[in-house]
XYZ file of C-alpha atoms in Angstrom:
495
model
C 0.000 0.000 0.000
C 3.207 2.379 0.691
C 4.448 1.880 -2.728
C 1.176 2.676 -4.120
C 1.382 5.741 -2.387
C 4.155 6.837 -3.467
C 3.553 5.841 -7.287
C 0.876 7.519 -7.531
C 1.361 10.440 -5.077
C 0.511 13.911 -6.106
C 2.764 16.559 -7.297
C 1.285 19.342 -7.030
C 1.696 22.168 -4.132
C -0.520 22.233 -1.062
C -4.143 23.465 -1.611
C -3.785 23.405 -5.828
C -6.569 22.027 -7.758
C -6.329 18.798 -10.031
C -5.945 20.211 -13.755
C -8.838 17.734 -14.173
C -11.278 19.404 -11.448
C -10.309 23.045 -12.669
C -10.979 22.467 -16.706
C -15.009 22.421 -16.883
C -16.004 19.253 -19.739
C -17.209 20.644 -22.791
C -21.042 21.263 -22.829
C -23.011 19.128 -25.793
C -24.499 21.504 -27.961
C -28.317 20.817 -28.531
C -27.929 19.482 -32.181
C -26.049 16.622 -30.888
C -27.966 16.345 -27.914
C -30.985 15.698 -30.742
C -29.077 13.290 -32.935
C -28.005 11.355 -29.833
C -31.656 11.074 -28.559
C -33.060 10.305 -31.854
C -30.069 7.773 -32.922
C -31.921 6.136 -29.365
C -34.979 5.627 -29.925
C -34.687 4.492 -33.412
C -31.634 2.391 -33.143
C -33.223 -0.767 -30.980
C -36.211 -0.522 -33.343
C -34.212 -0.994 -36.387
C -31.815 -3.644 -34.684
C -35.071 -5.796 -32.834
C -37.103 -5.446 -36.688
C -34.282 -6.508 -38.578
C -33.378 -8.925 -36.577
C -36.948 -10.487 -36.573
C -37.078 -10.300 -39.911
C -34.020 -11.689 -40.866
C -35.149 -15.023 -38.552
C -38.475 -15.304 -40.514
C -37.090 -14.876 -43.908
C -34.468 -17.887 -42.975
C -37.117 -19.978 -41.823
C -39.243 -19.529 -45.045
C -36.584 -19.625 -47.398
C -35.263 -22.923 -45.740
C -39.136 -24.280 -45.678
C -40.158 -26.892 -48.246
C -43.130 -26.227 -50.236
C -43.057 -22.669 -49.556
C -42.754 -19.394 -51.840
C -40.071 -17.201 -50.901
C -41.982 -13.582 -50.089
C -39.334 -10.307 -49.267
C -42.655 -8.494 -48.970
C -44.323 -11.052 -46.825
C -41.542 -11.693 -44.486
C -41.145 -7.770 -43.796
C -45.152 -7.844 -43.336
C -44.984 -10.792 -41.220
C -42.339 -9.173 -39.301
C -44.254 -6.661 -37.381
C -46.424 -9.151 -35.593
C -43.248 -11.044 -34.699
C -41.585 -7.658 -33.456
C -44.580 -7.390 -31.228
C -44.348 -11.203 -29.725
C -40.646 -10.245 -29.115
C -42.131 -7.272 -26.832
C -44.306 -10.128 -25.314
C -47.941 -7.973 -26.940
C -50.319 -11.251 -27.336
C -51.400 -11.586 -30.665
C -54.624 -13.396 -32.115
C -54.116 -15.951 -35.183
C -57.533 -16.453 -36.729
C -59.146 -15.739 -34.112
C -57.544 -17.800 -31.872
C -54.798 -16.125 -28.373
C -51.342 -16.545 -28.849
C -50.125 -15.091 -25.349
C -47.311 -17.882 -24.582
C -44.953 -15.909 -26.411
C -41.240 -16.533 -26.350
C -38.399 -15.206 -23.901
C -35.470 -14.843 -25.395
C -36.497 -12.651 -28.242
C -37.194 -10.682 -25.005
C -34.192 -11.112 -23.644
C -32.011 -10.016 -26.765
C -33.816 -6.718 -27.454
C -34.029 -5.622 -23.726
C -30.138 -6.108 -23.720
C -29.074 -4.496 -26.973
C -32.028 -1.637 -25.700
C -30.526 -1.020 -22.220
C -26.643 -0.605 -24.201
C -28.284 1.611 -26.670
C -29.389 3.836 -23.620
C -26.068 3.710 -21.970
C -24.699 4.321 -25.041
C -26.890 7.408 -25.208
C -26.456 8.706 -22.101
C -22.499 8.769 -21.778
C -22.596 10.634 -25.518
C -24.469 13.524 -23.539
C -22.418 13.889 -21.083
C -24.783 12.525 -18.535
C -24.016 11.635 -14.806
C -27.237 12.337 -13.035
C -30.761 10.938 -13.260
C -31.951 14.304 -14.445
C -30.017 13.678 -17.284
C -31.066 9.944 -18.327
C -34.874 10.819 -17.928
C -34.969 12.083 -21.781
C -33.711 9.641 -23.183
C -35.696 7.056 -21.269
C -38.760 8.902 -22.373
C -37.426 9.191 -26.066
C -36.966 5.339 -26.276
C -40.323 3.929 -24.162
C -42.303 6.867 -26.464
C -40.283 5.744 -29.745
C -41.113 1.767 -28.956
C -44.854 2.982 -27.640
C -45.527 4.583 -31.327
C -44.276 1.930 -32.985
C -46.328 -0.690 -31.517
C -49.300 1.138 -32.166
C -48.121 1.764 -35.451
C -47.902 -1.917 -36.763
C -51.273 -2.593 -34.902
C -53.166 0.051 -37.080
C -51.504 -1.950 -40.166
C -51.839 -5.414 -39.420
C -55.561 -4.271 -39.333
C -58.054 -6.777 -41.643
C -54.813 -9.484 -42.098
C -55.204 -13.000 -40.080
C -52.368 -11.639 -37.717
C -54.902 -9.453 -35.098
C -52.994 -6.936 -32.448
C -55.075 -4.864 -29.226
C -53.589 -0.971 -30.362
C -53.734 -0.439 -26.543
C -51.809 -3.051 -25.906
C -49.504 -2.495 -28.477
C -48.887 0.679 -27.010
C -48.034 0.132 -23.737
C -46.245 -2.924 -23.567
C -44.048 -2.339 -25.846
C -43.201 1.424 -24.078
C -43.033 -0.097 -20.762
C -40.832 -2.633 -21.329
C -38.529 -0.330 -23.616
C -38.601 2.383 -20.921
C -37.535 -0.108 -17.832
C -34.831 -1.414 -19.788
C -33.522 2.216 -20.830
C -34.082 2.723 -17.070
C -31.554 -0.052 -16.165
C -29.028 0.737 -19.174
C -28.754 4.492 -17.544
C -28.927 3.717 -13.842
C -25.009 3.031 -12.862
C -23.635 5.588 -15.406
C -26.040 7.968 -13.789
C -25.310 7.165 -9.999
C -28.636 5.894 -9.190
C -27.338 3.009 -7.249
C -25.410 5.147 -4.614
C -28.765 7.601 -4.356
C -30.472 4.343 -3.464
C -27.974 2.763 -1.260
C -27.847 6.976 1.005
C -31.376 7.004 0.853
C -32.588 3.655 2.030
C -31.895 1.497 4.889
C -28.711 -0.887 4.428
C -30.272 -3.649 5.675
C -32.593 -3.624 3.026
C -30.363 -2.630 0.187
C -28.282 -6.100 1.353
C -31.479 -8.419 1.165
C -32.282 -6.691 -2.147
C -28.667 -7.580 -3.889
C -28.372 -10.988 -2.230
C -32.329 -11.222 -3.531
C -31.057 -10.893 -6.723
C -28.476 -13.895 -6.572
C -31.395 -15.847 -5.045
C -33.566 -15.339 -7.898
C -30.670 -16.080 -10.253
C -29.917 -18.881 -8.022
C -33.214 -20.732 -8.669
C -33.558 -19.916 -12.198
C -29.642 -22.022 -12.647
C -31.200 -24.851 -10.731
C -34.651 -24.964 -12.760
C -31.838 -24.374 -15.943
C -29.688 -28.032 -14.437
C -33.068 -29.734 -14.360
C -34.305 -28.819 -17.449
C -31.089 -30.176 -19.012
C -30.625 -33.087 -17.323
C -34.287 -34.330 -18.227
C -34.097 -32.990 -21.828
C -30.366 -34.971 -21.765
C -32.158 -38.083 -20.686
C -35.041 -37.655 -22.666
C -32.836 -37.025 -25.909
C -34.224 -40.180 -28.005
C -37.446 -38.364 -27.751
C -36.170 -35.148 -29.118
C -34.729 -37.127 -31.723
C -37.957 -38.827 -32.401
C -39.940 -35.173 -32.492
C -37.715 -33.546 -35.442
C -39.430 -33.978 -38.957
C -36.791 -35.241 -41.416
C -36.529 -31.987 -44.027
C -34.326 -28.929 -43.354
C -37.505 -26.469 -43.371
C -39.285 -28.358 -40.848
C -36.240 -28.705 -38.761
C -34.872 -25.301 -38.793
C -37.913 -24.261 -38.084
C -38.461 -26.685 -34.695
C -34.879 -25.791 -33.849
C -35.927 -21.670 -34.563
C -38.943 -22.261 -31.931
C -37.671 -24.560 -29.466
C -34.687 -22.421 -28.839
C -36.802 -19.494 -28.590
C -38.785 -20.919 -25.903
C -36.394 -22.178 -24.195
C -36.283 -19.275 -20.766
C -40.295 -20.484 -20.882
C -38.844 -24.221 -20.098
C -36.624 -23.649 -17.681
C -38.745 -21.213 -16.144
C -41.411 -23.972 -15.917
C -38.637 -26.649 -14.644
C -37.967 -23.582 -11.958
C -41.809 -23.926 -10.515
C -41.396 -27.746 -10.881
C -38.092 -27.852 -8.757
C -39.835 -25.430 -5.904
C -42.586 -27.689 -5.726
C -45.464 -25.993 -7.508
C -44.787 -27.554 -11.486
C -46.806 -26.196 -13.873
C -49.629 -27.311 -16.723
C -50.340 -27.573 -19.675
C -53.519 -27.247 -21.267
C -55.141 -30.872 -19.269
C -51.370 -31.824 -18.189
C -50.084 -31.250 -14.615
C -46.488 -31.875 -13.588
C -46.187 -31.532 -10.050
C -43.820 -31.933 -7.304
C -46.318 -34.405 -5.258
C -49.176 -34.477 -8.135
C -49.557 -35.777 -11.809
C -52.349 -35.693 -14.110
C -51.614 -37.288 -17.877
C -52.385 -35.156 -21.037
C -51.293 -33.924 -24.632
C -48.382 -32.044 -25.256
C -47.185 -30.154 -28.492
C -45.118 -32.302 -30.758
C -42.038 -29.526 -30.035
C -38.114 -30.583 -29.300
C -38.315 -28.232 -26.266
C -40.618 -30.084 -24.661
C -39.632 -33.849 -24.603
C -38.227 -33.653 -21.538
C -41.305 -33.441 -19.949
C -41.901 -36.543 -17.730
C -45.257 -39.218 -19.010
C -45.642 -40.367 -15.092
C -44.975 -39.379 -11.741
C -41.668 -40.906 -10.267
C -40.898 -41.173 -6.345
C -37.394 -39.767 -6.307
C -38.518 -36.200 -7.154
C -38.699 -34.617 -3.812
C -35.243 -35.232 -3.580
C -34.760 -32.079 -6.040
C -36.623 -29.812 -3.178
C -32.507 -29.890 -1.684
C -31.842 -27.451 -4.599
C -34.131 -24.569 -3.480
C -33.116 -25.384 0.290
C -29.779 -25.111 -0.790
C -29.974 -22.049 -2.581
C -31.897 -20.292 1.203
C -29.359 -21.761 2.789
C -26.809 -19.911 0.495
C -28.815 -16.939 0.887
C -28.370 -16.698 4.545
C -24.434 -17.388 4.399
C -23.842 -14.243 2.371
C -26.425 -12.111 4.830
C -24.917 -13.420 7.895
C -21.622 -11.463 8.101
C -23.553 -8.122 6.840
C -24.696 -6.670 10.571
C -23.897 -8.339 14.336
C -27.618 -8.014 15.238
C -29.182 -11.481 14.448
C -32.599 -9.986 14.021
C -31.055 -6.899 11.598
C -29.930 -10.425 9.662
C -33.559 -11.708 9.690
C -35.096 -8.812 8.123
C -32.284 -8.878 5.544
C -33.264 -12.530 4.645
C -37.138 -11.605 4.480
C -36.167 -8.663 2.023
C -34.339 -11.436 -0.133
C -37.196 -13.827 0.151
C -40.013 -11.423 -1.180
C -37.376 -9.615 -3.541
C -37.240 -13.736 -4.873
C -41.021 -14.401 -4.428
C -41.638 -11.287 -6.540
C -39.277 -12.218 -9.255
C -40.951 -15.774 -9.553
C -43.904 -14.056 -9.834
C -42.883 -12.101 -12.539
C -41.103 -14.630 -14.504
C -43.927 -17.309 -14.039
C -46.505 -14.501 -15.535
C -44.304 -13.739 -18.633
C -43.307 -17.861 -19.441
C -46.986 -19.114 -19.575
C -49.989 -17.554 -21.232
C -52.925 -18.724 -23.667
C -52.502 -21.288 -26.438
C -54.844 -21.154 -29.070
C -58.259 -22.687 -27.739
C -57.246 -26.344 -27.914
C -56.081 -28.815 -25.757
C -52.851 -27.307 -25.041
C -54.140 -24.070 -23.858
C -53.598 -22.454 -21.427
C -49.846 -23.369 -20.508
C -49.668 -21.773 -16.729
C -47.211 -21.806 -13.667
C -49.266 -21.160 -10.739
C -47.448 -17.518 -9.800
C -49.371 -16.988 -6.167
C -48.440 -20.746 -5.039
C -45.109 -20.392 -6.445
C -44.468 -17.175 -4.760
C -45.138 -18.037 -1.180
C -43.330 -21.518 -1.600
C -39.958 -19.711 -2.782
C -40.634 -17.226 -0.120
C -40.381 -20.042 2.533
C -37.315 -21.798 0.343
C -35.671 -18.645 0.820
C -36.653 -17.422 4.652
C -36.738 -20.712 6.790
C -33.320 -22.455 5.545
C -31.843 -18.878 5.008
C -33.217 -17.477 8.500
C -31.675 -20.506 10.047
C -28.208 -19.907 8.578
C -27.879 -16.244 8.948
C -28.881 -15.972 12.587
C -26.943 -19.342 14.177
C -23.757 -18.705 11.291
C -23.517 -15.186 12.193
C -21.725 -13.056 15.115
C -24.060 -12.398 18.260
C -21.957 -10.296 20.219
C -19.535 -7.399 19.492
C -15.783 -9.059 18.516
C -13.389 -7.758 20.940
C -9.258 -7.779 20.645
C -7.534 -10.541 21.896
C -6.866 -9.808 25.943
C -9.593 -7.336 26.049
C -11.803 -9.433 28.253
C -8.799 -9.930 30.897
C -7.055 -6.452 30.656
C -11.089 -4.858 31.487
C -11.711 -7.745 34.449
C -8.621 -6.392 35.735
C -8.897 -3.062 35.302
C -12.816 -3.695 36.701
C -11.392 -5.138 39.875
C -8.780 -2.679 40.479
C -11.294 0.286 40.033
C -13.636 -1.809 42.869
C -10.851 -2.423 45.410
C -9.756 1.175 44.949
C -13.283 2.343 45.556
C -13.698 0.292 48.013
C -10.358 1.642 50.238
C -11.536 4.959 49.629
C -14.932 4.243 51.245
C -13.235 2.490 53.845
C -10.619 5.737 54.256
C -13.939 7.753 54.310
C -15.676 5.854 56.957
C -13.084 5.488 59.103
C -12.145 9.405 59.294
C -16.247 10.184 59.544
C -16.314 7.505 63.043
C -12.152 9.363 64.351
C -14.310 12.611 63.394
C -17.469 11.674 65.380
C -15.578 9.945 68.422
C -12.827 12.454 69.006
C -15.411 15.004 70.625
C -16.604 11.841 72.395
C -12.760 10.821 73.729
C -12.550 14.285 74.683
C -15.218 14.220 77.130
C -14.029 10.955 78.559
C -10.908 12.540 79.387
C -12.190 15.663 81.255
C -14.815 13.277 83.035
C -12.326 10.981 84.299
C -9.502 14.034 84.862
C -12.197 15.477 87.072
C -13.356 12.026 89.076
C -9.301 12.066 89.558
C -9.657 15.684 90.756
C -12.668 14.894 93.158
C -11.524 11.941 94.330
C -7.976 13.538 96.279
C -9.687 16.539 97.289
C -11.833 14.263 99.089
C -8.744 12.560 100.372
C -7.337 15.826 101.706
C -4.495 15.214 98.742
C -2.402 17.909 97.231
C -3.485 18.233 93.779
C -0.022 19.390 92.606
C 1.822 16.499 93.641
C 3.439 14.484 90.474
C 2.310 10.441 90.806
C 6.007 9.803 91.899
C 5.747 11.982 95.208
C 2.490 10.130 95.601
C 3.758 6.589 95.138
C 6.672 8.002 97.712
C 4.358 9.244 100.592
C 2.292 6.493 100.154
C 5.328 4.029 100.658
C 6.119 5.028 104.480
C 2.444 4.791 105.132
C 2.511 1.380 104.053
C 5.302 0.335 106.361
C 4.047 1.635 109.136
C 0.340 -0.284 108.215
C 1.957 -3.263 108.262
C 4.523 -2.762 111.737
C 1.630 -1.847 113.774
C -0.157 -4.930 112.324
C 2.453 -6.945 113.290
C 3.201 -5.412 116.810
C -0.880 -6.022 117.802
C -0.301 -10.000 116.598
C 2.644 -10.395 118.869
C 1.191 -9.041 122.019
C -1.772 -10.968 121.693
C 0.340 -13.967 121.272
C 2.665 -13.638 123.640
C 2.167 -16.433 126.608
C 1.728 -15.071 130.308
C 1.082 -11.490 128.513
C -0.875 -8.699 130.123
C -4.535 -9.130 128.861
């Protein structure tokens, strides 16, 4: 770290300004401010068209029996530019609303880099600053969808103009919305303005969701890997036919594993009479499509044994929350934010993968989205709870010694206190009982006192002169004691 310091230290005097900070960028004029905004809106329009386009024209060309049309594929690619944008559509009459993903997928990507793209030619670094060109893009896709509605008006191909509209703008405008939001600084707004906690059970929500989509993406493989003499069995000989099963199936193929998602949580899916479920089965038709041969014909035993993938990914869930705060219940609420940020996305996801099939037996083709939701929420709070409040911290961490060094220091502090409130008492009780030892002297100085005047003693005579006077007094005591013994003693003595 010291030698990056010092490679990279700064040269210049104390208090100057970086040459970068004092030169202002160059403002965009507003001509290229307009050619940047109109370059996005139109360029994902051209791109997702052309692109549609050039799929359907393969397909036809490559299709036996069929008259090549440059006409009637660029016709037949407006309806198709709408499926991409996921607006159901209504052939002869009859729904189309299970329309595929990753037409989706590819168009929401290349719109989101157009709109970064965009956004960084401006000069833009706040969300002030991305909001025209997310309204030039969702308003650019909005017309347009309208637009080939109003035309594909009296063909068999039959579009809602509402719906055509809106979809089409909304899902255009959230995209340009997440193309723009890092450049533009969004993400730290988000993370000042809203509770940590929560912005750390929203990101690890996000590898949760992406968690169970890989696991319902293993399944699907595996079965379609095992299944694969059925796949083999479903392609018509011809290169039309086939290129045209491949086209679809590998469209469809986020639907599948989607579908394989809900089957792996527990809930399965259906479709049109057919139920694959978890703990349920019901036999029906399926479309004669490669995508699909993986689909089970019965109900095995060993399948709850997948329900360990969806524990394991709540149990991953709660090893990357449990480090994030030292609070175990701050680490709960960051594992319900994933769960419901998870629940959410499976609802989403499930709504957008199934949808009406024609009116046949195959219709509709459904993941049940409010069963699913509140399963994954449990996949993702009770295994993920569990881990990120027993795998996580409980208490404060404290240095190595800490403990000891404070017991110590706690003790010392107590017996000091303690010696000073000792030291206190005793000088309060000296302080009380030195009036008291006072007035014992004086009382017993005075007894003293009272006690040789009543003698008839000399109060001015030291205890030595005392002891002195006294002695001869003695002696003579104890000769006239003796003297009065003898004489009564004494035999033939006068009485």
């Amino acid at each position: 770290m010291r030698i990056m310091k010092l490679l990279t230290r700064d040269e210049r005097p104390p208090g100057e300004e970086p040459v970068s900070d004092l030169v202002p960028e160059p403002e965009v004029s507003r001509a290229k401010r307009v050619r940047v905004l109109l370059a996005a809106a139109c360029a994902p329009l051209l791109f997702s068209y052309t692109a549609v386009a050039t799929v359907l024209a393969a397909v036809a060309f490559a299709a036996d029996r069929s008259r090549f049309s440059t006409t009637g594929a660029l016709r037949a690619a407006g309806p198709g530019w709408l499926a991409s944008w996921q607006v159901e559509l209504e052939l002869g009459g009859h729904p189309l609303g299970v329309l595929p993903l990753l037409p989706t997928l590819g168009v929401v990507w290349f719109t989101a880099r157009t709109a970064a793209r965009a956004v960084r030619r401006i000069g833009g670094r706040t969300p002030s600053d991305a909001l025209p060109v997310v309204v030039v893009i969702a308003a650019a896709h909005a017309l347009f969808g309208v637009l080939i509605a109003l035309l594909a008006g009296g063909s068999p191909v039959q579009v809602n103009p509402l719906t055509a509209f809106c979809v089409p703008g909304l899902i255009a405008g959230l995209a340009a919305v997440a193309g723009t939001v890092k450049r533009c600084g969004l993400p730290a707004t988000l993370r000042n303005r809203f509770d940590p906690v929560a912005v750390h059970g929203l990101r690890t929500g996000a590898f949760g969701l992406a968690a169970m989509v890989a696991c319902g993406a293993a399944v699907f493989t595996a079965a379609t890997a095992v299944s694969w003499s059925t796949v083999d069995s479903l392609v018509e000989p011809g290169l039309g036919a086939s290129s045209g099963q491949f086209v679809l199936s590998v469209a469809y193929l986020p639907n599948a594993v989607i579908a394989a998602m809900s089957f792996t949580t527990g809930p399965g899916f259906s479709v049109g009479s057919l139920t694959v479920g978890m703990f349920g089965y019901q036999e029906g038709r399926l479309p004669g499509v490669p995508v699909l041969a993986g689909i089970p014909s019965h109900h095995a035993a060993w399948w709850p044994a997948l329900l360990l993938l969806p524990a394991l990914v709540g149990a991953l869930v709660g090893w990357k929350i449990r480090a994030i705060d030292e609070d175990p219940m701050l680490r709960m609420r960051a594992v319900v934010v994933a769960g419901a940020f998870v629940a959410f996305g499976c609802v989403v996801l499930g709504t957008l993968a199934g949808g009406r099939l024609g009116d046949g037996p195959f219709d509709p083709v459904s993941v049940p989205v409010g069963v699913a939701s509140v399963i994954v929420f449990c996949w993702i709070v009770i295994p993920g709870g569990f881990v990120a409040f027993f795998a996580g911290a409980h208490e404060p961490p404290e240095p190595p010694g800490f403990v000891e060094d404070a017991d110590a220091a706690v003790e010392t502090d107590e017996q000091a206190v303690e010696t000073d409130e000792q030291a206190v008492e005793s000088e309060e009780d000296e302080a009380e009982l030195a009036p008291e030892a006072e007035l014992d002297d004086e009382f017993e100085d005075e007894a003293e006192a009272e006690l040789a005047r009543e003698l008839g003693e000399d109060l001015d005579e030291t205890p030595a002169e005392i002891e002195a006077e006294a002695e001869p007094e003695q002696d003579i005591a104890v000769t006239e004691s003796t003297e009065g013994s003898g004489d009564e003693s004494a035999p033939g003595g006068d009485r």
